[in-house]
Amino acid sequence: MVTIKTMLKRFICVIIIIVLSRFLHYLYETAYKPIRKSIMYCNYVLHKQMTLTIEDQCTNLSCIPFDKNTHLRNSICQLYYLQNCLFHSQAFPPDMNQDVIPPLRYSRNHITSPPLVKFIGVHNKVYIIIRSTKTSQEASVDFDMGQRDHYILGANHQGFLAIFDELLAHIYEHVSQLRAYDTVVLFGHSLGASVCILLYLYLTKTTSVWTCKRIACITSAAPKVLSLQSHDQFINQIRPEDIIINIINMPDVIPALALSSTDYVSKQHTYHYKQLIQNVILLNEIQETYTLRDCHTTTSYVNGLRQYDWTTYTAYPTNIHM
């Protein structure tokens, strides 16, 4: 038999649940919804700033000729697929699974982490795929924004240079296998894109690795990596036989960040960085449910590439092919 005391306890529990649900609803209406609206507004402002930032760099560029090139779009989407296979430790397609040299694993990562770089040989081309940030150790590289000198590349983002140094040592170790290929396709997303730029500049400035007849460097969502001095030194030295394609989703804030770092301990100096811009594909892939993180994912970039509303610029109005 239910006693009055038990009924009173149940009644109090029901009251507490009702009050708590009302309180949570009040928090949702007064706190969460305004915060979400604020985030959406910040996303919109950053989107507009992104447009201004990139268009300012493209003022001297001409209309790119491959804005409707289905073959090129599909080829680039295939590179994103390879990047995702590397990121998720999935099997590569049979026709893109010939390892020229062993994949590179970042030395600071756990042994179970996926490789950072994969080298794939197809006919006379070697594809060097560098994936985006996945581990906390790699994230610390992203935020290591001090500046360090390199004997070939000059002073640049020291975090990305640390990854580049390991990649270069790995290439030197297996250079005899790589010299069989005269065409190089570099592709990277986010962190990988910045390392691609450093590797491209190194390969064009030295013949100590292997002399590549042609290099296609395709970057996606690349953070700024070059110091102002390095940028000004290299921007007009891109080889005419090479091609650099910068793919940027306008709502993505990472490529638009004006990366800088102030060394308060020693030199009391602020370092600023720029991106190497040649051919630019501006995407505008944004959905109502997207967060800032979603705008930076490879999924949003591939979705944007599959659309036809690209805004595109080029420094060299010639036919582009891979």
Coordinates of N, CA and C in Angstrom, one line a residue, residues 59-277:
T59 N 43.8 40.7 -57.0 CA 43.5 41.9 -57.8 C 44.3 41.9 -59.1
N60 N 45.5 41.4 -59.1 CA 46.3 41.4 -60.3 C 46.2 40.1 -61.1
L61 N 45.3 39.2 -60.8 CA 45.1 38.0 -61.5 C 44.0 38.0 -62.5
S62 N 44.1 37.2 -63.5 CA 43.1 37.2 -64.5 C 42.1 36.1 -64.3
C63 N 41.0 36.0 -65.0 CA 40.0 35.0 -64.9 C 40.6 33.6 -65.3
I64 N 40.4 32.7 -64.5 CA 41.1 31.4 -64.7 C 40.3 30.6 -65.8
P65 N 41.0 29.8 -66.6 CA 40.3 29.2 -67.8 C 39.7 27.9 -67.5
F66 N 39.8 27.3 -66.3 CA 39.3 26.0 -66.1 C 38.1 26.0 -65.1
D67 N 37.3 27.1 -65.1 CA 36.2 27.2 -64.2 C 35.1 26.2 -64.4
K68 N 35.0 25.6 -65.6 CA 34.0 24.6 -65.9 C 34.6 23.3 -66.4
N69 N 35.9 23.1 -66.1 CA 36.6 21.9 -66.5 C 36.3 20.7 -65.7
T70 N 35.4 19.9 -66.2 CA 34.9 18.7 -65.4 C 36.1 17.8 -65.1
H71 N 37.0 17.5 -66.1 CA 38.1 16.6 -65.9 C 38.9 17.0 -64.7
L72 N 39.3 18.3 -64.7 CA 40.1 18.8 -63.6 C 39.4 18.7 -62.3
R73 N 38.2 19.1 -62.2 CA 37.4 19.0 -61.0 C 37.4 17.6 -60.5
N74 N 37.1 16.6 -61.3 CA 37.1 15.2 -60.9 C 38.5 14.8 -60.4
S75 N 39.5 15.2 -61.1 CA 40.9 14.9 -60.7 C 41.2 15.4 -59.3
I76 N 40.8 16.6 -59.0 CA 41.1 17.2 -57.7 C 40.3 16.5 -56.6
C77 N 39.0 16.2 -56.9 CA 38.2 15.4 -56.0 C 38.8 14.1 -55.7
Q78 N 39.4 13.4 -56.6 CA 40.1 12.2 -56.4 C 41.3 12.4 -55.4
L79 N 42.0 13.5 -55.5 CA 43.1 13.8 -54.5 C 42.5 13.9 -53.1
Y80 N 41.3 14.5 -53.0 CA 40.7 14.6 -51.7 C 40.4 13.2 -51.1
Y81 N 39.9 12.4 -52.0 CA 39.6 11.0 -51.6 C 40.9 10.3 -51.1
L82 N 42.0 10.5 -51.8 CA 43.2 9.9 -51.3 C 43.6 10.4 -50.0
Q83 N 43.5 11.7 -49.8 CA 43.8 12.4 -48.5 C 42.9 11.8 -47.4
N84 N 41.7 11.6 -47.7 CA 40.8 11.0 -46.6 C 41.1 9.5 -46.3
C85 N 41.5 8.8 -47.4 CA 42.0 7.4 -47.1 C 43.2 7.4 -46.2
L86 N 44.1 8.3 -46.4 CA 45.3 8.4 -45.5 C 44.9 8.9 -44.1
F87 N 44.0 9.8 -44.0 CA 43.6 10.4 -42.7 C 42.9 9.3 -41.9
H88 N 42.0 8.5 -42.5 CA 41.3 7.5 -41.8 C 41.9 6.1 -41.8
S89 N 43.1 6.0 -42.3 CA 43.9 4.7 -42.4 C 43.1 3.7 -43.2
Q90 N 42.5 4.1 -44.3 CA 41.7 3.2 -45.1 C 42.5 2.8 -46.3
A91 N 42.1 1.7 -47.0 CA 42.8 1.2 -48.1 C 42.6 2.1 -49.3
F92 N 43.7 2.3 -50.1 CA 43.7 3.1 -51.2 C 43.1 2.3 -52.4
P93 N 42.6 3.0 -53.5 CA 42.1 2.3 -54.6 C 43.2 1.5 -55.3
P94 N 42.9 0.3 -55.9 CA 43.9 -0.6 -56.4 C 44.9 0.1 -57.4
D95 N 44.4 1.1 -58.2 CA 45.2 1.7 -59.2 C 46.0 2.9 -58.6
M96 N 45.8 3.2 -57.3 CA 46.6 4.2 -56.7 C 47.2 3.7 -55.4
N97 N 47.6 2.5 -55.4 CA 48.1 1.8 -54.2 C 49.5 1.3 -54.3
Q98 N 50.3 1.9 -55.3 CA 51.7 1.5 -55.5 C 52.6 2.4 -54.7
D99 N 53.0 2.0 -53.5 CA 53.9 2.8 -52.7 C 55.3 2.9 -53.4
V100 N 55.7 4.1 -53.7 CA 57.0 4.3 -54.3 C 58.1 4.1 -53.2
I101 N 57.8 4.7 -52.1 CA 58.7 4.6 -50.9 C 57.7 4.4 -49.7
P102 N 58.2 3.9 -48.6 CA 57.3 3.8 -47.4 C 56.7 5.1 -47.0
P103 N 55.5 5.0 -46.5 CA 54.8 6.2 -46.0 C 55.6 6.8 -44.8
L104 N 55.5 8.1 -44.6 CA 56.2 8.8 -43.5 C 55.2 9.0 -42.3
R105 N 55.7 8.6 -41.2 CA 55.0 8.8 -39.9 C 55.7 9.9 -39.1
Y106 N 54.9 10.8 -38.6 CA 55.5 11.9 -37.8 C 56.0 11.3 -36.5
S107 N 57.3 11.7 -36.2 CA 58.0 11.1 -35.2 C 57.4 11.3 -33.8
R108 N 56.6 12.4 -33.6 CA 56.0 12.7 -32.3 C 54.7 12.0 -32.1
N109 N 54.1 11.4 -33.2 CA 52.8 10.7 -33.1 C 53.0 9.3 -32.4
H110 N 51.9 8.8 -31.9 CA 51.8 7.5 -31.4 C 51.9 6.5 -32.6
I111 N 52.5 5.3 -32.3 CA 52.7 4.4 -33.4 C 51.4 3.9 -34.1
T112 N 50.3 4.1 -33.4 CA 49.0 3.7 -34.0 C 48.4 4.8 -34.9
S113 N 49.0 6.0 -34.8 CA 48.5 7.1 -35.7 C 48.7 6.8 -37.1
P114 N 47.8 7.3 -38.0 CA 48.0 7.0 -39.4 C 49.2 7.8 -40.0
P115 N 49.8 7.3 -41.1 CA 51.0 8.0 -41.7 C 50.6 9.5 -42.0
L116 N 51.5 10.3 -42.0 CA 51.3 11.7 -42.4 C 51.4 12.0 -43.9
V117 N 52.3 11.2 -44.5 CA 52.6 11.4 -46.0 C 52.6 10.1 -46.7
K118 N 52.0 10.0 -47.9 CA 52.1 8.8 -48.7 C 52.6 9.1 -50.1
F119 N 53.4 8.2 -50.6 CA 54.0 8.4 -51.9 C 53.5 7.4 -52.9
I120 N 52.8 7.8 -53.9 CA 52.1 6.9 -54.8 C 52.7 7.1 -56.2
G121 N 53.1 6.0 -56.9 CA 53.6 6.1 -58.2 C 52.6 5.6 -59.2
V122 N 52.3 6.4 -60.3 CA 51.4 6.0 -61.4 C 52.1 6.5 -62.7
H123 N 52.5 5.5 -63.5 CA 53.2 5.8 -64.7 C 54.5 6.6 -64.4
N124 N 54.5 7.8 -65.0 CA 55.7 8.7 -64.7 C 55.5 9.7 -63.7
K125 N 54.4 9.6 -63.0 CA 54.0 10.6 -61.9 C 54.2 10.0 -60.6
V126 N 54.7 10.8 -59.6 CA 54.6 10.4 -58.2 C 53.7 11.4 -57.5
Y127 N 52.7 10.8 -56.8 CA 51.8 11.7 -56.0 C 52.2 11.7 -54.6
I128 N 52.5 12.8 -54.0 CA 52.8 13.0 -52.6 C 51.7 13.6 -51.9
I129 N 51.0 12.8 -51.1 CA 49.7 13.2 -50.4 C 50.1 13.5 -49.0
I130 N 49.8 14.7 -48.5 CA 50.1 15.1 -47.1 C 48.8 15.4 -46.4
R131 N 48.4 14.6 -45.4 CA 47.1 14.8 -44.8 C 47.1 16.0 -43.9
S132 N 45.9 16.3 -43.4 CA 45.6 17.4 -42.5 C 45.9 17.0 -41.0
T133 N 45.7 17.9 -40.1 CA 46.0 17.7 -38.7 C 45.0 16.7 -38.1
K134 N 45.5 15.7 -37.4 CA 44.7 14.7 -36.7 C 45.0 14.5 -35.3
T135 N 46.2 14.6 -34.9 CA 46.6 14.3 -33.5 C 47.0 15.6 -32.7
S136 N 47.0 15.5 -31.4 CA 47.3 16.7 -30.6 C 48.8 17.1 -30.9
Q137 N 49.6 16.2 -31.2 CA 51.0 16.5 -31.5 C 51.1 17.4 -32.8
E138 N 50.3 17.0 -33.7 CA 50.3 17.8 -35.0 C 49.6 19.1 -34.8
A139 N 48.6 19.2 -33.9 CA 47.9 20.5 -33.6 C 48.9 21.4 -32.9
S140 N 49.8 20.9 -32.1 CA 50.8 21.8 -31.5 C 51.8 22.4 -32.6
V141 N 52.0 21.7 -33.7 CA 52.7 22.2 -34.8 C 52.0 23.4 -35.4
D142 N 50.7 23.3 -35.6 CA 49.9 24.4 -36.2 C 50.1 25.7 -35.4
F143 N 50.2 25.5 -34.1 CA 50.2 26.7 -33.2 C 51.6 27.2 -32.9
D144 N 52.6 26.5 -33.4 CA 54.0 26.8 -33.1 C 54.4 27.9 -34.2
M145 N 53.9 29.1 -34.0 CA 54.0 30.1 -35.0 C 55.2 31.0 -35.0
G146 N 56.2 30.6 -34.2 CA 57.5 31.4 -34.3 C 58.1 31.3 -35.6
Q147 N 59.3 31.9 -35.8 CA 59.9 31.9 -37.1 C 61.3 31.3 -36.9
R148 N 61.7 30.4 -37.9 CA 63.0 29.8 -37.9 C 63.6 29.8 -39.3
D149 N 64.9 30.0 -39.3 CA 65.6 30.1 -40.6 C 65.9 28.7 -41.2
H150 N 65.7 28.6 -42.5 CA 66.1 27.4 -43.3 C 67.1 27.9 -44.3
Y151 N 68.2 27.0 -44.6 CA 69.3 27.5 -45.4 C 68.9 27.7 -46.9
I152 N 67.7 27.1 -47.3 CA 67.3 27.3 -48.7 C 66.0 28.2 -48.7
L153 N 65.1 27.9 -47.8 CA 63.8 28.6 -47.9 C 63.7 29.9 -47.1
G154 N 64.7 30.2 -46.3 CA 64.7 31.4 -45.5 C 63.9 31.2 -44.2
A155 N 63.5 32.3 -43.6 CA 62.8 32.2 -42.3 C 61.3 32.1 -42.6
N156 N 60.7 31.0 -42.0 CA 59.3 30.7 -42.2 C 58.7 30.2 -40.9
H157 N 57.4 29.8 -41.0 CA 56.7 29.2 -39.9 C 57.4 28.0 -39.3
Q158 N 57.9 28.1 -38.1 CA 58.8 27.0 -37.6 C 58.0 25.7 -37.3
G159 N 56.7 25.8 -37.0 CA 56.0 24.5 -36.8 C 55.9 23.7 -38.1
F160 N 55.5 24.4 -39.2 CA 55.4 23.6 -40.5 C 56.8 23.2 -41.0
L161 N 57.8 24.0 -40.6 CA 59.2 23.7 -41.0 C 59.7 22.4 -40.3
A162 N 59.2 22.2 -39.1 CA 59.5 20.9 -38.4 C 59.0 19.7 -39.1
I163 N 57.8 19.8 -39.6 CA 57.2 18.7 -40.4 C 58.0 18.5 -41.7
F164 N 58.3 19.7 -42.3 CA 59.0 19.6 -43.6 C 60.4 19.0 -43.4
D165 N 61.1 19.3 -42.3 CA 62.4 18.7 -42.1 C 62.3 17.2 -42.1
E166 N 61.3 16.6 -41.4 CA 61.2 15.2 -41.3 C 60.9 14.6 -42.7
L167 N 60.0 15.3 -43.5 CA 59.7 14.9 -44.8 C 60.9 14.9 -45.7
L168 N 61.7 15.9 -45.6 CA 62.8 16.0 -46.5 C 63.9 14.9 -46.2
A169 N 64.1 14.7 -44.9 CA 65.0 13.6 -44.5 C 64.5 12.3 -45.1
H170 N 63.2 12.0 -45.0 CA 62.6 10.8 -45.5 C 62.8 10.7 -47.0
I171 N 62.7 11.8 -47.7 CA 62.9 11.8 -49.2 C 64.3 11.5 -49.5
Y172 N 65.2 12.1 -48.8 CA 66.7 11.9 -49.1 C 67.0 10.4 -48.9
E173 N 66.4 9.8 -47.9 CA 66.7 8.4 -47.6 C 66.3 7.5 -48.7
H174 N 65.3 7.9 -49.5 CA 64.8 7.0 -50.5 C 64.8 7.7 -51.9
V175 N 65.8 8.6 -52.1 CA 65.8 9.4 -53.3 C 66.0 8.6 -54.5
S176 N 66.7 7.5 -54.4 CA 67.0 6.7 -55.6 C 65.7 6.1 -56.3
Q177 N 64.7 5.8 -55.4 CA 63.5 5.3 -56.0 C 62.7 6.4 -56.6
L178 N 62.8 7.6 -56.0 CA 62.0 8.8 -56.5 C 62.5 9.3 -57.8
R179 N 63.8 9.1 -58.1 CA 64.4 9.7 -59.3 C 63.8 9.1 -60.6
A180 N 63.1 8.0 -60.5 CA 62.5 7.4 -61.6 C 61.3 8.1 -62.2
Y181 N 60.8 9.1 -61.4 CA 59.6 9.9 -61.8 C 60.0 11.3 -62.1
D182 N 59.6 11.8 -63.2 CA 59.9 13.2 -63.6 C 58.8 14.2 -63.4
T183 N 57.6 13.7 -63.0 CA 56.5 14.6 -62.7 C 56.0 14.4 -61.3
V184 N 55.8 15.4 -60.5 CA 55.4 15.3 -59.1 C 54.1 16.1 -58.9
V185 N 53.2 15.4 -58.3 CA 51.9 16.0 -57.9 C 51.9 16.1 -56.4
L186 N 51.9 17.3 -55.8 CA 51.8 17.5 -54.4 C 50.4 17.9 -54.1
F187 N 49.9 17.3 -53.0 CA 48.5 17.6 -52.6 C 48.5 17.5 -51.1
G188 N 47.9 18.6 -50.5 CA 47.7 18.6 -49.0 C 46.6 19.5 -48.6
H189 N 46.0 19.1 -47.5 CA 44.8 19.9 -46.9 C 45.3 20.4 -45.6
S190 N 45.0 21.7 -45.4 CA 45.3 22.4 -44.1 C 46.8 22.3 -43.8
L191 N 47.2 21.7 -42.7 CA 48.6 21.5 -42.4 C 49.4 20.9 -43.6
G192 N 48.8 19.9 -44.2 CA 49.5 19.3 -45.3 C 49.7 20.3 -46.5
A193 N 48.8 21.2 -46.7 CA 48.9 22.2 -47.8 C 50.1 23.1 -47.5
S194 N 50.3 23.5 -46.3 CA 51.5 24.4 -46.0 C 52.8 23.7 -46.2
V195 N 52.8 22.4 -45.8 CA 54.1 21.6 -46.0 C 54.3 21.4 -47.5
C196 N 53.2 21.2 -48.3 CA 53.4 21.1 -49.8 C 54.0 22.3 -50.4
I197 N 53.7 23.5 -49.9 CA 54.3 24.7 -50.4 C 55.8 24.8 -50.1
L198 N 56.1 24.4 -48.9 CA 57.6 24.4 -48.5 C 58.3 23.4 -49.4
L199 N 57.7 22.2 -49.6 CA 58.4 21.2 -50.4 C 58.5 21.6 -51.8
Y200 N 57.5 22.2 -52.4 CA 57.5 22.7 -53.8 C 58.7 23.7 -53.9
L201 N 58.8 24.7 -53.1 CA 59.8 25.7 -53.2 C 61.2 25.0 -53.1
Y202 N 61.3 24.0 -52.2 CA 62.6 23.4 -52.0 C 63.0 22.6 -53.3
L203 N 62.1 21.9 -53.9 CA 62.4 21.1 -55.0 C 62.8 21.9 -56.2
T204 N 62.2 23.2 -56.3 CA 62.5 24.0 -57.4 C 63.8 24.8 -57.2
K205 N 64.3 24.8 -56.0 CA 65.5 25.6 -55.6 C 66.8 24.8 -55.5
T206 N 66.6 23.5 -55.5 CA 67.8 22.6 -55.4 C 67.7 21.4 -56.3
T207 N 68.8 20.9 -56.8 CA 68.8 19.7 -57.6 C 69.4 18.6 -56.8
S208 N 69.6 18.8 -55.5 CA 70.3 17.7 -54.7 C 69.3 16.6 -54.4
V209 N 68.0 16.8 -54.6 CA 67.0 15.7 -54.3 C 66.9 15.0 -55.7
W210 N 66.0 15.5 -56.5 CA 65.9 15.0 -57.9 C 65.3 16.1 -58.7
T211 N 65.8 16.1 -60.0 CA 65.3 17.2 -60.9 C 64.0 16.8 -61.5
C212 N 62.9 17.5 -61.1 CA 61.6 17.2 -61.6 C 61.3 18.1 -62.8
K213 N 60.9 17.5 -63.9 CA 60.5 18.2 -65.1 C 59.3 19.1 -64.8
R214 N 58.4 18.6 -64.0 CA 57.2 19.4 -63.8 C 56.6 19.1 -62.4
I215 N 56.1 20.1 -61.7 CA 55.5 19.9 -60.4 C 54.1 20.6 -60.4
A216 N 53.1 19.8 -60.0 CA 51.8 20.4 -59.8 C 51.6 20.4 -58.3
C217 N 51.5 21.6 -57.7 CA 51.3 21.8 -56.3 C 49.9 22.3 -56.0
I218 N 49.1 21.4 -55.4 CA 47.6 21.7 -55.2 C 47.4 21.8 -53.7
T219 N 47.0 23.0 -53.2 CA 46.8 23.2 -51.8 C 45.4 23.4 -51.5
S220 N 44.9 22.9 -50.4 CA 43.5 23.1 -50.0 C 43.5 23.6 -48.5
A221 N 42.8 24.7 -48.4 CA 42.7 25.3 -47.0 C 44.0 25.6 -46.4
A222 N 45.0 26.1 -47.1 CA 46.3 26.2 -46.6 C 46.4 27.4 -45.6
P223 N 46.9 27.2 -44.4 CA 47.3 28.3 -43.6 C 48.5 29.1 -44.1
K224 N 48.7 30.3 -43.7 CA 49.8 31.1 -44.2 C 51.1 30.5 -43.6
V225 N 52.1 30.4 -44.4 CA 53.3 29.7 -44.0 C 54.6 30.4 -44.3
L226 N 54.6 31.3 -45.3 CA 55.8 32.0 -45.7 C 56.0 33.3 -45.0
S227 N 57.2 33.6 -44.5 CA 57.4 35.0 -44.0 C 57.3 36.0 -45.1
L228 N 57.1 37.2 -44.7 CA 57.0 38.3 -45.8 C 58.2 38.3 -46.7
Q229 N 59.4 38.1 -46.1 CA 60.6 38.2 -46.9 C 60.6 37.0 -47.9
S230 N 60.3 35.8 -47.4 CA 60.3 34.6 -48.3 C 59.3 34.7 -49.4
H231 N 58.1 35.2 -49.0 CA 57.0 35.3 -50.0 C 57.5 36.2 -51.1
D232 N 58.0 37.4 -50.8 CA 58.5 38.3 -51.8 C 59.6 37.8 -52.6
Q233 N 60.4 36.9 -52.0 CA 61.5 36.3 -52.8 C 61.1 35.3 -53.8
F234 N 60.0 34.5 -53.4 CA 59.7 33.3 -54.2 C 58.5 33.6 -55.2
I235 N 57.7 34.6 -54.9 CA 56.4 34.7 -55.6 C 56.6 34.9 -57.1
N236 N 57.7 35.5 -57.5 CA 58.0 35.7 -59.0 C 59.0 34.7 -59.5
Q237 N 59.3 33.6 -58.8 CA 60.2 32.6 -59.2 C 59.6 31.3 -59.5
I238 N 58.3 31.2 -59.6 CA 57.6 30.0 -59.9 C 57.9 29.6 -61.3
R239 N 58.3 28.4 -61.5 CA 58.8 27.9 -62.9 C 57.6 27.9 -63.8
P240 N 57.7 28.3 -65.1 CA 56.6 28.3 -66.0 C 56.0 27.0 -66.3
E241 N 56.8 25.9 -66.2 CA 56.3 24.6 -66.5 C 55.5 24.0 -65.3
D242 N 55.6 24.6 -64.1 CA 54.8 24.2 -63.0 C 53.5 24.8 -62.8
I243 N 52.7 24.3 -61.9 CA 51.3 24.9 -61.7 C 51.1 24.8 -60.2
I244 N 50.6 25.9 -59.6 CA 50.2 25.9 -58.2 C 48.7 26.3 -58.2
I245 N 47.9 25.5 -57.6 CA 46.5 25.7 -57.5 C 46.1 25.8 -56.0
N246 N 45.6 27.0 -55.6 CA 45.1 27.2 -54.2 C 43.6 27.1 -54.2
I247 N 43.1 26.1 -53.4 CA 41.7 25.9 -53.3 C 41.3 26.4 -51.9
I248 N 40.3 27.4 -51.9 CA 39.9 28.0 -50.6 C 38.4 28.1 -50.6
N249 N 37.8 27.6 -49.5 CA 36.4 27.8 -49.2 C 36.2 29.1 -48.5
M250 N 35.5 30.0 -49.0 CA 35.4 31.4 -48.5 C 34.9 31.4 -47.0
P251 N 33.9 30.5 -46.6 CA 33.5 30.6 -45.2 C 34.6 29.9 -44.3
D252 N 35.6 29.3 -44.8 CA 36.6 28.7 -44.0 C 37.6 29.8 -43.5
V253 N 37.7 29.9 -42.1 CA 38.5 31.0 -41.6 C 40.0 30.7 -41.5
I254 N 40.4 29.4 -41.6 CA 41.8 29.0 -41.5 C 42.7 29.7 -42.5
P255 N 42.4 29.6 -43.8 CA 43.2 30.3 -44.8 C 43.3 31.8 -44.7
A256 N 42.2 32.4 -44.0 CA 42.1 33.8 -43.9 C 42.8 34.4 -42.7
L257 N 43.2 33.5 -41.7 CA 43.8 34.0 -40.5 C 45.1 34.7 -40.8
A258 N 45.2 35.9 -40.3 CA 46.5 36.6 -40.5 C 47.5 36.1 -39.4
L259 N 48.1 35.0 -39.7 CA 48.9 34.3 -38.7 C 50.1 35.2 -38.4
S260 N 50.3 35.4 -37.1 CA 51.4 36.2 -36.6 C 51.8 35.6 -35.2
S261 N 53.0 35.9 -34.8 CA 53.4 35.4 -33.5 C 54.4 36.4 -33.0
T262 N 54.2 36.8 -31.7 CA 55.1 37.7 -31.1 C 56.1 37.0 -30.1
D263 N 57.3 37.2 -30.3 CA 58.3 36.6 -29.4 C 58.6 37.6 -28.3
Y264 N 57.9 37.4 -27.1 CA 58.1 38.3 -26.0 C 59.3 38.0 -25.2
V265 N 59.9 36.8 -25.3 CA 61.0 36.4 -24.5 C 62.3 37.0 -24.9
S266 N 62.6 36.8 -26.2 CA 64.0 37.1 -26.7 C 64.0 38.4 -27.5
K267 N 63.5 38.3 -28.7 CA 63.6 39.3 -29.7 C 62.6 40.4 -29.7
Q268 N 61.5 40.2 -28.9 CA 60.4 41.2 -28.8 C 60.0 41.6 -30.2
H269 N 59.8 40.6 -31.0 CA 59.4 40.8 -32.5 C 58.2 40.1 -32.8
T270 N 57.4 40.7 -33.7 CA 56.2 40.0 -34.2 C 56.4 39.5 -35.6
Y271 N 56.1 38.2 -35.8 CA 56.3 37.6 -37.2 C 55.0 37.5 -37.9
H272 N 55.0 37.8 -39.1 CA 53.7 37.7 -40.0 C 54.0 36.8 -41.1
Y273 N 52.9 36.2 -41.6 CA 53.1 35.2 -42.7 C 52.1 35.4 -43.8
K274 N 52.5 35.0 -45.0 CA 51.6 35.1 -46.2 C 51.5 33.8 -46.9
Q275 N 50.6 33.7 -47.9 CA 50.4 32.5 -48.6 C 51.0 32.7 -50.0
L276 N 51.4 31.6 -50.6 CA 51.9 31.6 -52.0 C 50.7 31.4 -53.0
I277 N 50.4 32.5 -53.7 CA 49.1 32.5 -54.5 C 49.5 32.5 -56.0

